[in-house]
């Protein structure tokens, strides 16, 4: 395979499996993640544009209670749809008009090659719907039909930039995103990587608190530099516990295993076995990493020995 920009690990299967397992183990519950109805997903995508997801839930449920199918929406008075949009503070009333028009196009079969009442199933055909751009079309194809391309939004760019040192270039982000997404799994993959960017890798990262599944490979976690295309200034990080954890991961990548007193000086130059930053401090760091499944710790011949998990 052609070399990718940045530092994408050679074992891409491990990277994929770790992210999908993390997502499937625990993620935010939004009602549109429990459906594969393209109409319901399109409504959620249009509502979510520039609106916080927490506010979208109630509006989405109210909208679908009033107009449960595309045919119901197409038959509605456009003024009523716009009034609903305004009353729920969703902003940009044109989006309500576009959604209403898209429902009419589907109901009347205006997309070439698609029967009336049926939905286009590819990103290309979904863009034939009024007001549906490439991003929204791909999201509906992914989440409704598992037939989309890799999503590359601001959150995904931030994740790839930090994790794999991908340069701030749209073509580079798209190349890496496509290479990482498993074939035929756009639904779970796009949900998972967007969840990673929205929960663990926000502008202020929560790597350890959210058990980010990519810490083992993450360039930012290793170096402590959490800048990104949408994060122009680096958060205070020098000397933090998170930075030290990253150094442990980085150091153990170079060795099969290390005893505590061999590892310590490689993590902090001021490491002293009985000092403030000594065995007790390092043991606590390793215990946290062990709890997260990133490091294994053994007692051998009276010494504590650490290796990557």
mmCIF file of C-alpha atoms in Angstrom:
data_model
loop_
_atom_site.group_PDB
_atom_site.id
_atom_site.type_symbol
_atom_site.label_atom_id
_atom_site.label_comp_id
_atom_site.label_asym_id
_atom_site.label_seq_id
_atom_site.Cartn_x
_atom_site.Cartn_y
_atom_site.Cartn_z
ATOM 1 C CA UNK A 1 0.000 0.000 0.000
ATOM 2 C CA UNK A 2 1.195 3.536 -0.787
ATOM 3 C CA UNK A 3 2.930 5.232 2.116
ATOM 4 C CA UNK A 4 0.590 7.475 4.073
ATOM 5 C CA UNK A 5 1.410 10.921 5.416
ATOM 6 C CA UNK A 6 2.170 11.146 9.114
ATOM 7 C CA UNK A 7 2.996 8.208 11.358
ATOM 8 C CA UNK A 8 0.135 5.746 10.888
ATOM 9 C CA UNK A 9 1.093 2.445 12.582
ATOM 10 C CA UNK A 10 1.869 -0.503 10.338
ATOM 11 C CA UNK A 11 -0.581 -2.662 12.285
ATOM 12 C CA UNK A 12 -3.694 -0.858 11.107
ATOM 13 C CA UNK A 13 -5.919 -3.776 12.110
ATOM 14 C CA UNK A 14 -4.944 -3.244 15.748
ATOM 15 C CA UNK A 15 -5.734 0.472 15.443
ATOM 16 C CA UNK A 16 -9.140 -0.284 13.918
ATOM 17 C CA UNK A 17 -10.024 -2.996 16.413
ATOM 18 C CA UNK A 18 -9.072 -0.830 19.392
ATOM 19 C CA UNK A 19 -11.282 2.057 18.275
ATOM 20 C CA UNK A 20 -14.312 -0.055 17.397
ATOM 21 C CA UNK A 21 -14.069 -2.016 20.664
ATOM 22 C CA UNK A 22 -13.852 1.255 22.628
ATOM 23 C CA UNK A 23 -16.905 2.644 20.847
ATOM 24 C CA UNK A 24 -18.988 -0.504 21.190
ATOM 25 C CA UNK A 25 -18.117 -0.842 24.875
ATOM 26 C CA UNK A 26 -19.465 2.591 25.805
ATOM 27 C CA UNK A 27 -20.606 5.650 23.859
ATOM 28 C CA UNK A 28 -23.054 8.511 24.107
ATOM 29 C CA UNK A 29 -26.607 7.376 23.495
ATOM 30 C CA UNK A 30 -28.309 9.454 20.827
ATOM 31 C CA UNK A 31 -31.627 8.122 19.491
ATOM 32 C CA UNK A 32 -30.562 8.423 15.845
ATOM 33 C CA UNK A 33 -27.774 5.938 16.564
ATOM 34 C CA UNK A 34 -30.457 3.312 17.145
ATOM 35 C CA UNK A 35 -32.029 3.593 13.709
ATOM 36 C CA UNK A 36 -31.034 2.974 10.122
ATOM 37 C CA UNK A 37 -34.021 4.859 8.685
ATOM 38 C CA UNK A 38 -32.532 7.327 6.159
ATOM 39 C CA UNK A 39 -35.275 9.888 6.777
ATOM 40 C CA UNK A 40 -34.711 9.896 10.536
ATOM 41 C CA UNK A 41 -30.954 10.097 10.034
ATOM 42 C CA UNK A 42 -31.244 12.952 7.528
ATOM 43 C CA UNK A 43 -33.379 14.912 9.992
ATOM 44 C CA UNK A 44 -30.770 14.398 12.710
ATOM 45 C CA UNK A 45 -27.922 15.444 10.415
ATOM 46 C CA UNK A 46 -29.665 18.601 9.241
ATOM 47 C CA UNK A 47 -30.643 19.558 12.793
ATOM 48 C CA UNK A 48 -27.119 18.908 14.073
ATOM 49 C CA UNK A 49 -25.520 21.455 11.758
ATOM 50 C CA UNK A 50 -24.221 24.180 14.081
ATOM 51 C CA UNK A 51 -26.488 23.017 16.921
ATOM 52 C CA UNK A 52 -25.313 21.193 20.066
ATOM 53 C CA UNK A 53 -26.323 17.540 20.014
ATOM 54 C CA UNK A 54 -27.860 17.694 23.474
ATOM 55 C CA UNK A 55 -30.351 20.284 22.224
ATOM 56 C CA UNK A 56 -31.105 18.334 19.071
ATOM 57 C CA UNK A 57 -32.552 15.259 20.814
ATOM 58 C CA UNK A 58 -35.835 16.831 21.954
ATOM 59 C CA UNK A 59 -36.302 18.671 18.669
ATOM 60 C CA UNK A 60 -35.618 15.505 16.656
ATOM 61 C CA UNK A 61 -38.139 13.501 18.684
ATOM 62 C CA UNK A 62 -40.795 16.231 18.404
ATOM 63 C CA UNK A 63 -40.216 16.577 14.656
ATOM 64 C CA UNK A 64 -40.614 12.847 14.016
ATOM 65 C CA UNK A 65 -43.693 12.658 16.204
ATOM 66 C CA UNK A 66 -45.278 15.343 14.039
ATOM 67 C CA UNK A 67 -43.953 14.119 10.665
ATOM 68 C CA UNK A 68 -42.927 10.459 11.133
ATOM 69 C CA UNK A 69 -42.123 9.730 7.460
ATOM 70 C CA UNK A 70 -40.764 11.558 4.460
ATOM 71 C CA UNK A 71 -44.226 11.352 2.883
ATOM 72 C CA UNK A 72 -45.758 13.044 5.937
ATOM 73 C CA UNK A 73 -43.198 15.841 5.754
ATOM 74 C CA UNK A 74 -43.631 16.273 2.006
ATOM 75 C CA UNK A 75 -47.394 16.690 2.506
ATOM 76 C CA UNK A 76 -46.936 19.320 5.224
ATOM 77 C CA UNK A 77 -47.266 23.034 4.684
ATOM 78 C CA UNK A 78 -43.751 24.447 4.366
ATOM 79 C CA UNK A 79 -44.693 27.373 6.624
ATOM 80 C CA UNK A 80 -45.483 24.879 9.407
ATOM 81 C CA UNK A 81 -42.075 23.219 9.009
ATOM 82 C CA UNK A 82 -40.302 26.571 9.164
ATOM 83 C CA UNK A 83 -42.382 27.571 12.202
ATOM 84 C CA UNK A 84 -41.341 24.347 13.945
ATOM 85 C CA UNK A 85 -37.699 25.119 13.177
ATOM 86 C CA UNK A 86 -38.002 28.613 14.611
ATOM 87 C CA UNK A 87 -39.874 27.512 17.735
ATOM 88 C CA UNK A 88 -37.118 24.994 18.551
ATOM 89 C CA UNK A 89 -34.338 27.572 18.011
ATOM 90 C CA UNK A 90 -32.625 25.440 15.353
ATOM 91 C CA UNK A 91 -31.514 28.475 13.358
ATOM 92 C CA UNK A 92 -31.050 28.966 9.620
ATOM 93 C CA UNK A 93 -34.617 28.436 8.442
ATOM 94 C CA UNK A 94 -33.366 27.555 4.968
ATOM 95 C CA UNK A 95 -32.403 24.161 6.403
ATOM 96 C CA UNK A 96 -36.070 23.499 7.212
ATOM 97 C CA UNK A 97 -36.994 24.432 3.645
ATOM 98 C CA UNK A 98 -34.303 22.156 2.214
ATOM 99 C CA UNK A 99 -35.438 19.244 4.377
ATOM 100 C CA UNK A 100 -39.037 19.727 3.284
ATOM 101 C CA UNK A 101 -37.976 19.840 -0.377
ATOM 102 C CA UNK A 102 -35.793 16.710 -0.001
ATOM 103 C CA UNK A 103 -38.755 14.809 1.437
ATOM 104 C CA UNK A 104 -40.836 15.839 -1.586
ATOM 105 C CA UNK A 105 -38.098 14.730 -4.003
ATOM 106 C CA UNK A 106 -37.933 11.290 -2.379
ATOM 107 C CA UNK A 107 -41.694 10.890 -2.187
ATOM 108 C CA UNK A 108 -42.163 11.838 -5.830
ATOM 109 C CA UNK A 109 -39.144 9.892 -7.073
ATOM 110 C CA UNK A 110 -37.192 12.802 -8.543
ATOM 111 C CA UNK A 111 -33.760 11.189 -8.126
ATOM 112 C CA UNK A 112 -32.894 9.403 -11.357
ATOM 113 C CA UNK A 113 -32.959 5.626 -11.042
ATOM 114 C CA UNK A 114 -34.671 5.657 -7.629
ATOM 115 C CA UNK A 115 -38.327 4.642 -7.280
ATOM 116 C CA UNK A 116 -40.842 7.054 -5.684
ATOM 117 C CA UNK A 117 -40.765 6.650 -1.912
ATOM 118 C CA UNK A 118 -37.382 4.951 -2.003
ATOM 119 C CA UNK A 119 -34.154 6.604 -0.837
ATOM 120 C CA UNK A 120 -30.920 7.021 -2.778
ATOM 121 C CA UNK A 121 -28.277 4.868 -1.100
ATOM 122 C CA UNK A 122 -24.935 6.298 -2.217
ATOM 123 C CA UNK A 123 -23.282 9.588 -1.279
ATOM 124 C CA UNK A 124 -23.352 10.646 -4.934
ATOM 125 C CA UNK A 125 -27.092 10.088 -5.393
ATOM 126 C CA UNK A 126 -27.991 11.528 -1.987
ATOM 127 C CA UNK A 127 -26.410 14.797 -3.101
ATOM 128 C CA UNK A 128 -29.200 15.061 -5.659
ATOM 129 C CA UNK A 129 -31.487 15.989 -2.776
ATOM 130 C CA UNK A 130 -31.991 19.689 -2.238
ATOM 131 C CA UNK A 131 -29.555 21.205 0.237
ATOM 132 C CA UNK A 132 -27.750 17.911 0.886
ATOM 133 C CA UNK A 133 -24.024 18.482 0.543
ATOM 134 C CA UNK A 134 -21.172 15.954 0.443
ATOM 135 C CA UNK A 135 -20.790 15.649 4.208
ATOM 136 C CA UNK A 136 -24.500 15.101 4.939
ATOM 137 C CA UNK A 137 -24.870 12.741 1.981
ATOM 138 C CA UNK A 138 -21.975 10.640 3.206
ATOM 139 C CA UNK A 139 -23.346 10.567 6.746
ATOM 140 C CA UNK A 140 -26.753 9.307 5.571
ATOM 141 C CA UNK A 141 -25.122 6.721 3.275
ATOM 142 C CA UNK A 142 -22.926 5.571 6.166
ATOM 143 C CA UNK A 143 -25.456 5.413 8.981
ATOM 144 C CA UNK A 144 -28.533 4.338 7.041
ATOM 145 C CA UNK A 145 -27.022 2.028 4.424
ATOM 146 C CA UNK A 146 -23.481 1.285 5.700
ATOM 147 C CA UNK A 147 -22.435 2.487 2.265
ATOM 148 C CA UNK A 148 -20.425 5.635 2.874
ATOM 149 C CA UNK A 149 -16.885 6.882 2.654
ATOM 150 C CA UNK A 150 -14.711 7.843 5.618
ATOM 151 C CA UNK A 151 -16.017 10.969 7.319
ATOM 152 C CA UNK A 152 -13.505 13.811 7.513
ATOM 153 C CA UNK A 153 -14.905 16.608 9.674
ATOM 154 C CA UNK A 154 -13.197 18.963 12.118
ATOM 155 C CA UNK A 155 -13.212 16.395 14.919
ATOM 156 C CA UNK A 156 -11.751 13.681 12.704
ATOM 157 C CA UNK A 157 -9.016 16.012 11.453
ATOM 158 C CA UNK A 158 -8.110 16.849 15.055
ATOM 159 C CA UNK A 159 -7.883 13.160 15.967
ATOM 160 C CA UNK A 160 -5.718 12.231 12.969
ATOM 161 C CA UNK A 161 -3.486 15.276 13.368
ATOM 162 C CA UNK A 162 -2.810 14.475 17.018
ATOM 163 C CA UNK A 163 -2.747 10.701 16.933
ATOM 164 C CA UNK A 164 -0.766 10.065 13.768
ATOM 165 C CA UNK A 165 0.910 13.421 13.112
ATOM 166 C CA UNK A 166 -0.996 13.814 9.832
ATOM 167 C CA UNK A 167 -0.133 17.186 8.251
ATOM 168 C CA UNK A 168 -2.802 19.886 8.173
ATOM 169 C CA UNK A 169 -3.832 19.217 4.605
ATOM 170 C CA UNK A 170 -7.288 18.112 3.417
ATOM 171 C CA UNK A 171 -5.923 15.572 0.939
ATOM 172 C CA UNK A 172 -3.671 14.055 3.608
ATOM 173 C CA UNK A 173 -6.556 13.743 6.069
ATOM 174 C CA UNK A 174 -8.739 12.095 3.433
ATOM 175 C CA UNK A 175 -5.996 9.634 2.445
ATOM 176 C CA UNK A 176 -5.440 8.524 6.046
ATOM 177 C CA UNK A 177 -9.141 8.397 6.896
ATOM 178 C CA UNK A 178 -9.857 6.197 3.859
ATOM 179 C CA UNK A 179 -6.919 3.908 4.619
ATOM 180 C CA UNK A 180 -7.997 3.383 8.203
ATOM 181 C CA UNK A 181 -11.712 2.740 7.652
ATOM 182 C CA UNK A 182 -12.472 -0.992 7.315
ATOM 183 C CA UNK A 183 -14.141 -1.945 4.033
ATOM 184 C CA UNK A 184 -17.903 -2.065 4.282
ATOM 185 C CA UNK A 185 -18.030 -0.780 7.858
ATOM 186 C CA UNK A 186 -18.693 2.915 7.417
ATOM 187 C CA UNK A 187 -21.559 2.890 9.942
ATOM 188 C CA UNK A 188 -19.615 1.775 12.994
ATOM 189 C CA UNK A 189 -16.298 3.329 11.930
ATOM 190 C CA UNK A 190 -17.589 6.828 11.272
ATOM 191 C CA UNK A 191 -19.626 6.790 14.458
ATOM 192 C CA UNK A 192 -16.589 5.587 16.396
ATOM 193 C CA UNK A 193 -14.022 8.071 15.107
ATOM 194 C CA UNK A 194 -16.425 10.996 15.494
ATOM 195 C CA UNK A 195 -17.173 9.831 19.032
ATOM 196 C CA UNK A 196 -13.441 9.764 19.742
ATOM 197 C CA UNK A 197 -13.117 13.362 18.581
ATOM 198 C CA UNK A 198 -16.216 14.442 20.476
ATOM 199 C CA UNK A 199 -15.424 12.746 23.795
ATOM 200 C CA UNK A 200 -11.743 11.881 24.316
ATOM 201 C CA UNK A 201 -10.004 14.158 21.823
ATOM 202 C CA UNK A 202 -11.872 17.423 22.139
ATOM 203 C CA UNK A 203 -10.022 20.736 21.965
ATOM 204 C CA UNK A 204 -9.052 20.063 25.577
ATOM 205 C CA UNK A 205 -8.178 16.339 25.530
ATOM 206 C CA UNK A 206 -9.428 13.791 28.060
ATOM 207 C CA UNK A 207 -7.142 10.928 27.023
ATOM 208 C CA UNK A 208 -6.999 9.071 30.326
ATOM 209 C CA UNK A 209 -10.390 10.035 31.699
ATOM 210 C CA UNK A 210 -12.094 8.661 28.564
ATOM 211 C CA UNK A 211 -9.661 5.725 28.132
ATOM 212 C CA UNK A 212 -8.722 6.790 24.621
ATOM 213 C CA UNK A 213 -8.033 3.561 22.699
ATOM 214 C CA UNK A 214 -5.240 5.133 20.632
ATOM 215 C CA UNK A 215 -2.956 6.269 23.450
ATOM 216 C CA UNK A 216 -0.486 3.492 22.687
ATOM 217 C CA UNK A 217 0.152 4.946 19.223
ATOM 218 C CA UNK A 218 -0.724 8.606 19.754
ATOM 219 C CA UNK A 219 1.926 11.159 18.811
ATOM 220 C CA UNK A 220 0.302 13.889 20.930
ATOM 221 C CA UNK A 221 -0.017 11.628 23.976
ATOM 222 C CA UNK A 222 3.642 10.709 23.651
ATOM 223 C CA UNK A 223 4.969 14.232 23.146
ATOM 224 C CA UNK A 224 2.481 16.259 25.155
ATOM 225 C CA UNK A 225 1.762 18.548 22.197
ATOM 226 C CA UNK A 226 -2.024 18.691 21.834
ATOM 227 C CA UNK A 227 -2.217 21.455 19.291
ATOM 228 C CA UNK A 228 -4.386 20.742 16.241
ATOM 229 C CA UNK A 229 -5.802 22.584 13.211
ATOM 230 C CA UNK A 230 -8.629 23.957 15.383
ATOM 231 C CA UNK A 231 -6.499 24.204 18.567
ATOM 232 C CA UNK A 232 -3.841 26.824 17.764
ATOM 233 C CA UNK A 233 -2.379 27.111 21.251
ATOM 234 C CA UNK A 234 -1.036 24.210 23.251
ATOM 235 C CA UNK A 235 -2.764 23.465 26.588
ATOM 236 C CA UNK A 236 -0.596 23.538 29.695
ATOM 237 C CA UNK A 237 0.977 20.117 29.691
ATOM 238 C CA UNK A 238 4.668 20.286 30.565
ATOM 239 C CA UNK A 239 5.345 18.099 33.583
ATOM 240 C CA UNK A 240 1.766 16.866 33.876
ATOM 241 C CA UNK A 241 0.840 13.320 34.809
ATOM 242 C CA UNK A 242 -0.586 12.761 31.341
ATOM 243 C CA UNK A 243 2.728 13.730 29.795
ATOM 244 C CA UNK A 244 4.574 11.309 32.075
ATOM 245 C CA UNK A 245 2.190 8.515 31.108
ATOM 246 C CA UNK A 246 2.940 9.232 27.476
ATOM 247 C CA UNK A 247 6.654 9.015 28.181
ATOM 248 C CA UNK A 248 6.178 5.620 29.824
ATOM 249 C CA UNK A 249 4.391 4.319 26.705
ATOM 250 C CA UNK A 250 7.056 5.806 24.430
ATOM 251 C CA UNK A 251 9.928 4.362 26.469
ATOM 252 C CA UNK A 252 8.440 0.891 26.728
ATOM 253 C CA UNK A 253 8.028 0.806 22.954
ATOM 254 C CA UNK A 254 11.835 0.768 22.755
ATOM 255 C CA UNK A 255 12.381 -2.085 25.214
ATOM 256 C CA UNK A 256 10.864 -5.498 25.778
ATOM 257 C CA UNK A 257 10.643 -4.655 29.460
ATOM 258 C CA UNK A 258 12.279 -2.445 32.093
ATOM 259 C CA UNK A 259 12.700 -2.637 35.841
ATOM 260 C CA UNK A 260 11.357 0.289 37.832
ATOM 261 C CA UNK A 261 14.719 1.921 38.496
ATOM 262 C CA UNK A 262 15.763 1.526 34.850
ATOM 263 C CA UNK A 263 12.508 3.023 33.622
ATOM 264 C CA UNK A 264 12.319 5.920 36.067
ATOM 265 C CA UNK A 265 15.297 8.000 34.832
ATOM 266 C CA UNK A 266 14.015 7.702 31.275
ATOM 267 C CA UNK A 267 10.731 9.268 32.360
ATOM 268 C CA UNK A 268 12.077 12.071 34.566
ATOM 269 C CA UNK A 269 15.654 13.282 34.802
ATOM 270 C CA UNK A 270 15.023 14.011 38.480
ATOM 271 C CA UNK A 271 13.867 10.445 39.225
ATOM 272 C CA UNK A 272 15.236 9.219 42.566
ATOM 273 C CA UNK A 273 14.099 5.832 43.959
ATOM 274 C CA UNK A 274 13.134 7.253 47.362
ATOM 275 C CA UNK A 275 12.389 10.811 46.243
ATOM 276 C CA UNK A 276 9.217 12.707 45.428
ATOM 277 C CA UNK A 277 9.429 11.355 41.892
ATOM 278 C CA UNK A 278 10.599 7.875 42.776
ATOM 279 C CA UNK A 279 9.379 4.318 42.985
ATOM 280 C CA UNK A 280 6.103 5.140 44.712
ATOM 281 C CA UNK A 281 5.256 7.834 42.157
ATOM 282 C CA UNK A 282 6.234 5.627 39.192
ATOM 283 C CA UNK A 283 4.372 2.611 40.616
ATOM 284 C CA UNK A 284 1.205 4.719 40.756
ATOM 285 C CA UNK A 285 1.721 5.803 37.159
ATOM 286 C CA UNK A 286 2.175 2.179 36.072
ATOM 287 C CA UNK A 287 -0.859 1.074 38.076
ATOM 288 C CA UNK A 288 -3.033 3.566 36.191
ATOM 289 C CA UNK A 289 -1.660 2.395 32.857
ATOM 290 C CA UNK A 290 -2.156 -1.220 33.887
ATOM 291 C CA UNK A 291 -5.791 -0.523 34.807
ATOM 292 C CA UNK A 292 -6.251 0.896 31.309
ATOM 293 C CA UNK A 293 -4.719 -2.224 29.732
ATOM 294 C CA UNK A 294 -1.760 -0.336 28.284
ATOM 295 C CA UNK A 295 1.007 -1.743 30.493
ATOM 296 C CA UNK A 296 1.673 -5.036 32.266
ATOM 297 C CA UNK A 297 3.466 -5.013 35.607
ATOM 298 C CA UNK A 298 5.122 -8.060 37.239
ATOM 299 C CA UNK A 299 7.127 -8.677 40.389
ATOM 300 C CA UNK A 300 10.258 -10.669 39.610
ATOM 301 C CA UNK A 301 13.168 -11.430 41.917
ATOM 302 C CA UNK A 302 12.198 -8.598 44.194
ATOM 303 C CA UNK A 303 11.924 -6.050 41.336
ATOM 304 C CA UNK A 304 8.936 -4.463 39.634
ATOM 305 C CA UNK A 305 9.150 -4.987 35.879
ATOM 306 C CA UNK A 306 6.976 -3.168 33.277
ATOM 307 C CA UNK A 307 6.207 -3.883 29.635
ATOM 308 C CA UNK A 308 3.578 -2.770 27.152
ATOM 309 C CA UNK A 309 0.260 -4.546 27.530
#
